[in-house]
PDB file of C-alpha atoms in Angstrom:
ATOM      1  CA  MET A 627      -1.444  12.105  16.876  1.00  0.00           C
ATOM      2  CA  GLY A 628      -3.277  14.251  14.314  1.00  0.00           C
ATOM      3  CA  GLU A 629      -5.045  12.857  11.367  1.00  0.00           C
ATOM      4  CA  TRP A 630      -2.724  14.245   8.824  1.00  0.00           C
ATOM      5  CA  MET A 631       0.227  12.449  10.590  1.00  0.00           C
ATOM      6  CA  THR A 632      -1.668   9.036  10.875  1.00  0.00           C
ATOM      7  CA  LEU A 633      -2.410   9.231   7.156  1.00  0.00           C
ATOM      8  CA  TRP A 634       1.122  10.019   6.376  1.00  0.00           C
ATOM      9  CA  PHE A 635       2.296   6.947   8.288  1.00  0.00           C
ATOM     10  CA  MET A 636      -0.415   4.807   6.765  1.00  0.00           C
ATOM     11  CA  SER A 637       0.544   5.952   3.187  1.00  0.00           C
ATOM     12  CA  ILE A 638       4.259   5.078   3.908  1.00  0.00           C
ATOM     13  CA  ALA A 639       3.084   1.705   5.159  1.00  0.00           C
ATOM     14  CA  LEU A 640       1.101   1.040   1.926  1.00  0.00           C
ATOM     15  CA  GLY A 641       3.922   2.517   0.043  1.00  0.00           C
ATOM     16  CA  MET A 642       6.381   0.151   1.662  1.00  0.00           C
ATOM     17  CA  ASP A 643       4.539  -2.737  -0.016  1.00  0.00           C
ATOM     18  CA  ALA A 644       4.745  -0.929  -3.276  1.00  0.00           C
ATOM     19  CA  PHE A 645       8.455  -0.315  -2.511  1.00  0.00           C
ATOM     20  CA  SER A 646       9.238  -3.955  -1.995  1.00  0.00           C
ATOM     21  CA  ILE A 647       7.254  -4.941  -5.200  1.00  0.00           C
ATOM     22  CA  GLY A 648       9.205  -2.253  -7.154  1.00  0.00           C
ATOM     23  CA  LEU A 649      12.489  -3.433  -5.628  1.00  0.00           C
ATOM     24  CA  GLY A 650      11.881  -6.953  -6.996  1.00  0.00           C
ATOM     25  CA  MET A 651      10.646  -5.677 -10.289  1.00  0.00           C
ATOM     26  CA  GLY A 652      13.705  -3.407 -10.480  1.00  0.00           C
ATOM     27  CA  MET A 653      15.798  -6.478 -10.770  1.00  0.00           C
ATOM     28  CA  LEU A 654      14.427  -6.749 -14.341  1.00  0.00           C
ATOM     29  CA  SER A 655      16.056  -4.703 -17.060  1.00  0.00           C
ATOM     30  CA  LEU A 656      13.695  -1.590 -17.095  1.00  0.00           C
ATOM     31  CA  ARG A 657      14.119   1.748 -18.832  1.00  0.00           C
ATOM     32  CA  ILE A 658      13.448   5.003 -17.170  1.00  0.00           C
ATOM     33  CA  LYS A 659      10.365   5.489 -19.212  1.00  0.00           C
ATOM     34  CA  GLN A 660       9.147   2.224 -18.004  1.00  0.00           C
ATOM     35  CA  ILE A 661       9.962   2.903 -14.408  1.00  0.00           C
ATOM     36  CA  MET A 662       7.952   6.396 -14.597  1.00  0.00           C
ATOM     37  CA  LYS A 663       4.953   4.642 -16.278  1.00  0.00           C
ATOM     38  CA  ILE A 664       4.929   1.770 -13.541  1.00  0.00           C
ATOM     39  CA  GLY A 665       5.248   4.293 -10.761  1.00  0.00           C
ATOM     40  CA  ILE A 666       2.367   6.572 -12.049  1.00  0.00           C
ATOM     41  CA  THR A 667       0.203   3.442 -12.695  1.00  0.00           C
ATOM     42  CA  ILE A 668       0.809   2.115  -9.285  1.00  0.00           C
ATOM     43  CA  GLY A 669       0.106   5.599  -7.724  1.00  0.00           C
ATOM     44  CA  LEU A 670      -3.312   5.749  -9.682  1.00  0.00           C
ATOM     45  CA  PHE A 671      -4.307   2.351  -8.503  1.00  0.00           C
ATOM     46  CA  HIS A 672      -3.333   3.363  -4.809  1.00  0.00           C
ATOM     47  CA  MET A 673      -5.804   6.297  -5.252  1.00  0.00           C
ATOM     48  CA  LEU A 674      -8.655   4.295  -6.858  1.00  0.00           C
ATOM     49  CA  MET A 675      -8.590   1.183  -4.682  1.00  0.00           C
ATOM     50  CA  PRO A 676      -8.855   3.170  -1.278  1.00  0.00           C
ATOM     51  CA  LEU A 677     -11.416   5.561  -2.639  1.00  0.00           C
ATOM     52  CA  GLY A 678     -13.635   2.509  -3.420  1.00  0.00           C
ATOM     53  CA  GLY A 679     -12.901   1.086  -0.065  1.00  0.00           C
ATOM     54  CA  MET A 680     -13.562   4.430   1.676  1.00  0.00           C
ATOM     55  CA  THR A 681     -16.917   4.659  -0.134  1.00  0.00           C
ATOM     56  CA  ILE A 682     -18.149   1.281   0.949  1.00  0.00           C
ATOM     57  CA  GLY A 683     -16.730   1.795   4.363  1.00  0.00           C
ATOM     58  CA  LYS A 684     -18.556   5.137   4.936  1.00  0.00           C
ATOM     59  CA  GLU A 685     -21.761   3.336   4.085  1.00  0.00           C
ATOM     60  CA  ILE A 686     -20.977   0.562   6.490  1.00  0.00           C
ATOM     61  CA  SER A 687     -20.379   3.089   9.231  1.00  0.00           C
ATOM     62  CA  VAL A 688     -23.658   4.793   8.793  1.00  0.00           C
ATOM     63  CA  HIS A 689     -25.576   1.504   9.286  1.00  0.00           C
ATOM     64  CA  PHE A 690     -23.483  -0.117  11.989  1.00  0.00           C
ATOM     65  CA  GLY A 691     -21.969   2.833  14.098  1.00  0.00           C
ATOM     66  CA  GLY A 692     -19.632   1.848  16.766  1.00  0.00           C
ATOM     67  CA  ILE A 693     -19.093  -1.752  15.614  1.00  0.00           C
ATOM     68  CA  ALA A 694     -17.772  -0.419  12.325  1.00  0.00           C
ATOM     69  CA  GLY A 695     -14.529   1.072  13.971  1.00  0.00           C
ATOM     70  CA  VAL A 696     -13.868  -2.278  15.521  1.00  0.00           C
ATOM     71  CA  VAL A 697     -14.306  -3.978  12.284  1.00  0.00           C
ATOM     72  CA  GLY A 698     -12.042  -1.344  10.745  1.00  0.00           C
ATOM     73  CA  GLY A 699      -9.289  -2.037  13.395  1.00  0.00           C
ATOM     74  CA  ILE A 700      -9.531  -5.835  12.912  1.00  0.00           C
ATOM     75  CA  LEU A 701      -9.066  -5.326   9.074  1.00  0.00           C
ATOM     76  CA  LEU A 702      -6.028  -3.479   9.578  1.00  0.00           C
ATOM     77  CA  VAL A 703      -4.546  -6.005  12.067  1.00  0.00           C
ATOM     78  CA  ILE A 704      -5.370  -8.753   9.695  1.00  0.00           C
ATOM     79  CA  LEU A 705      -3.860  -6.944   6.727  1.00  0.00           C
ATOM     80  CA  GLY A 706      -0.706  -6.040   8.727  1.00  0.00           C
ATOM     81  CA  VAL A 707      -0.185  -9.663   9.836  1.00  0.00           C
ATOM     82  CA  THR A 708      -0.634 -10.886   6.278  1.00  0.00           C
ATOM     83  CA  MET A 709       1.906  -8.331   4.810  1.00  0.00           C
ATOM     84  CA  ILE A 710       4.280  -9.547   7.626  1.00  0.00           C
ATOM     85  CA  ARG A 711       3.822 -13.292   6.816  1.00  0.00           C
ATOM     86  CA  SER A 712       3.998 -12.711   3.114  1.00  0.00           C
ATOM     87  CA  SER A 713       7.432 -10.923   3.669  1.00  0.00           C
ATOM     88  CA  PHE A 714       8.965 -14.141   4.763  1.00  0.00           C
ATOM     89  CA  SER A 715       7.666 -16.080   1.836  1.00  0.00           C
ATOM     90  CA  LYS A 716      10.245 -17.719  -0.515  1.00  0.00           C
ATOM     91  CA  ASP A 717       8.493 -16.464  -3.656  1.00  0.00           C
ATOM     92  CA  ASP A 718      10.382 -13.322  -4.678  1.00  0.00           C
ATOM     93  CA  GLU A 719       9.625 -13.600  -8.473  1.00  0.00           C
ATOM     94  CA  PRO A 720       6.910 -11.482  -9.801  1.00  0.00           C
ATOM     95  CA  PHE A 721       4.161 -13.405 -11.404  1.00  0.00           C
ATOM     96  CA  VAL A 722       3.552 -10.779 -14.141  1.00  0.00           C
ATOM     97  CA  ARG A 723       5.882  -8.509 -16.135  1.00  0.00           C
ATOM     98  CA  PRO A 724       4.908  -4.860 -15.928  1.00  0.00           C
ATOM     99  CA  VAL A 725       4.281  -4.085 -19.514  1.00  0.00           C
ATOM    100  CA  GLY A 726       0.825  -3.585 -21.290  1.00  0.00           C
ATOM    101  CA  PHE A 727      -2.191  -5.599 -19.735  1.00  0.00           C
ATOM    102  CA  GLY A 728       0.468  -7.021 -17.362  1.00  0.00           C
ATOM    103  CA  LEU A 729       1.186  -3.594 -15.943  1.00  0.00           C
ATOM    104  CA  LEU A 730      -2.517  -3.234 -15.019  1.00  0.00           C
ATOM    105  CA  VAL A 731      -2.509  -6.693 -13.366  1.00  0.00           C
ATOM    106  CA  PHE A 732       0.575  -5.772 -11.589  1.00  0.00           C
ATOM    107  CA  ALA A 733      -0.669  -2.418 -10.315  1.00  0.00           C
ATOM    108  CA  LEU A 734      -3.994  -4.094  -9.208  1.00  0.00           C
ATOM    109  CA  SER A 735      -2.233  -6.753  -7.302  1.00  0.00           C
ATOM    110  CA  ALA A 736       0.145  -4.258  -5.740  1.00  0.00           C
ATOM    111  CA  SER A 737      -2.747  -2.105  -4.533  1.00  0.00           C
ATOM    112  CA  LEU A 738      -5.395  -4.623  -3.384  1.00  0.00           C
ATOM    113  CA  ASP A 739      -4.336  -4.113   0.212  1.00  0.00           C
ATOM    114  CA  SER A 740      -5.118  -0.381  -0.179  1.00  0.00           C
ATOM    115  CA  PHE A 741      -8.845  -1.263  -0.817  1.00  0.00           C
ATOM    116  CA  SER A 742      -8.905  -2.874   2.635  1.00  0.00           C
ATOM    117  CA  VAL A 743      -7.217   0.013   4.255  1.00  0.00           C
ATOM    118  CA  GLY A 744      -9.557   2.408   2.430  1.00  0.00           C
ATOM    119  CA  LEU A 745     -12.560   0.437   3.797  1.00  0.00           C
ATOM    120  CA  SER A 746     -11.237   0.658   7.296  1.00  0.00           C
ATOM    121  CA  LEU A 747     -10.568   4.339   6.866  1.00  0.00           C
ATOM    122  CA  GLY A 748     -14.036   4.795   5.470  1.00  0.00           C
ATOM    123  CA  ILE A 749     -15.467   3.204   8.557  1.00  0.00           C
ATOM    124  CA  TYR A 750     -13.300   5.367  10.710  1.00  0.00           C
ATOM    125  CA  GLY A 751     -14.308   8.568   8.889  1.00  0.00           C
ATOM    126  CA  ALA A 752     -10.951   9.793   7.433  1.00  0.00           C
ATOM    127  CA  LYS A 753     -10.975  12.761   4.950  1.00  0.00           C
ATOM    128  CA  THR A 754     -11.305  11.173   1.603  1.00  0.00           C
ATOM    129  CA  TRP A 755      -9.370  13.430  -0.809  1.00  0.00           C
ATOM    130  CA  LEU A 756      -6.488  13.918   1.601  1.00  0.00           C
ATOM    131  CA  THR A 757      -6.085  10.071   2.109  1.00  0.00           C
ATOM    132  CA  ILE A 758      -6.239   9.107  -1.538  1.00  0.00           C
ATOM    133  CA  PHE A 759      -3.777  11.941  -2.517  1.00  0.00           C
ATOM    134  CA  MET A 760      -1.318  10.858   0.146  1.00  0.00           C
ATOM    135  CA  PHE A 761      -1.789   7.103  -0.702  1.00  0.00           C
ATOM    136  CA  GLY A 762      -1.128   7.698  -4.385  1.00  0.00           C
ATOM    137  CA  MET A 763       1.784  10.126  -4.104  1.00  0.00           C
ATOM    138  CA  MET A 764       3.657   8.102  -1.390  1.00  0.00           C
ATOM    139  CA  SER A 765       3.105   4.776  -3.344  1.00  0.00           C
ATOM    140  CA  MET A 766       4.188   6.362  -6.617  1.00  0.00           C
ATOM    141  CA  LEU A 767       7.383   7.748  -4.948  1.00  0.00           C
ATOM    142  CA  LEU A 768       8.216   4.561  -3.120  1.00  0.00           C
ATOM    143  CA  THR A 769       7.613   2.460  -6.315  1.00  0.00           C
ATOM    144  CA  TRP A 770      10.044   4.705  -8.214  1.00  0.00           C
ATOM    145  CA  CYS A 771      12.537   4.382  -5.406  1.00  0.00           C
ATOM    146  CA  GLY A 772      12.110   0.582  -5.225  1.00  0.00           C
ATOM    147  CA  LEU A 773      12.416   0.167  -9.058  1.00  0.00           C
ATOM    148  CA  MET A 774      15.578   2.396  -8.976  1.00  0.00           C
ATOM    149  CA  MET A 775      17.026   0.782  -6.056  1.00  0.00           C
ATOM    150  CA  GLY A 776      16.317  -2.782  -7.344  1.00  0.00           C
ATOM    151  CA  LYS A 777      19.078  -2.455 -10.002  1.00  0.00           C
ATOM    152  CA  LYS A 778      21.601  -1.826  -7.159  1.00  0.00           C
ATOM    153  CA  VAL A 779      20.654  -3.810  -4.046  1.00  0.00           C
ATOM    154  CA  GLN A 780      20.186  -7.531  -2.994  1.00  0.00           C
ATOM    155  CA  LYS A 781      16.647  -9.044  -2.946  1.00  0.00           C
ATOM    156  CA  TRP A 782      16.697  -9.430   0.826  1.00  0.00           C
ATOM    157  CA  LEU A 783      15.782  -5.878   1.459  1.00  0.00           C
ATOM    158  CA  GLY A 784      12.514  -6.195  -0.296  1.00  0.00           C
ATOM    159  CA  SER A 785      11.070  -8.560   2.417  1.00  0.00           C
ATOM    160  CA  TYR A 786      12.219  -6.491   5.087  1.00  0.00           C
ATOM    161  CA  SER A 787      10.445  -3.351   3.765  1.00  0.00           C
ATOM    162  CA  GLU A 788       7.083  -5.380   3.388  1.00  0.00           C
ATOM    163  CA  ALA A 789       7.486  -6.545   6.924  1.00  0.00           C
ATOM    164  CA  LEU A 790       7.948  -2.893   8.063  1.00  0.00           C
ATOM    165  CA  GLY A 791       4.923  -1.790   6.272  1.00  0.00           C
ATOM    166  CA  GLY A 792       2.956  -4.703   7.883  1.00  0.00           C
ATOM    167  CA  CYS A 793       4.015  -3.699  11.325  1.00  0.00           C
ATOM    168  CA  ILE A 794       2.951  -0.096  10.757  1.00  0.00           C
ATOM    169  CA  LEU A 795      -0.527  -1.227   9.596  1.00  0.00           C
ATOM    170  CA  LEU A 796      -0.673  -3.684  12.592  1.00  0.00           C
ATOM    171  CA  ALA A 797       0.214  -0.918  14.946  1.00  0.00           C
ATOM    172  CA  PHE A 798      -2.676   1.401  13.497  1.00  0.00           C
ATOM    173  CA  GLY A 799      -5.156  -1.474  13.815  1.00  0.00           C
ATOM    174  CA  VAL A 800      -4.315  -2.073  17.375  1.00  0.00           C
ATOM    175  CA  LYS A 801      -4.358   1.714  18.038  1.00  0.00           C
ATOM    176  CA  ILE A 802      -7.893   1.703  16.698  1.00  0.00           C
ATOM    177  CA  LEU A 803      -8.966  -1.253  18.720  1.00  0.00           C
ATOM    178  CA  LEU A 804      -7.250  -0.181  21.869  1.00  0.00           C
ATOM    179  CA  PRO A 805      -7.231   3.579  22.047  1.00  0.00           C
ATOM    180  CA  PHE A 806      -4.755   4.853  24.671  1.00  0.00           C
TER     181      PHE A 806
END
């Protein structure tokens, strides 16, 4: 599979996490203007966090060579398993409301996993600008979808979308560790 397609699937996996968070947040009474602002903010954080991770990951790969790829695969596996486990957590209530400083905290918490993925991709040597653009756009769009759907669907769908995102990251981690 080509690099573009791999990045596309990874951006969906990370966006699924933003989607599930948006789905839960969409249960709050939000105006369209707030929904747009939340999506853009999360999209920007999903660009900045992997950029930082990729920058550090590239430095690691220069110094550690082949071992760095294994470390990147392990990070993706751990992140995928963590997302799957958290999808079965009983805590569906957001810990912060997406307004003002709370929006920044919310966006940071929603995009922390993209730093780890960026670290792995930096070690792997992915194209930086293509990666952060795809991560940002997909997470923004999926956040908007989650927020809009959150008004109309039950909470159970959010945990399944996060589990799906975790499975995709887990699969890519295994693919890096066991190339076939």
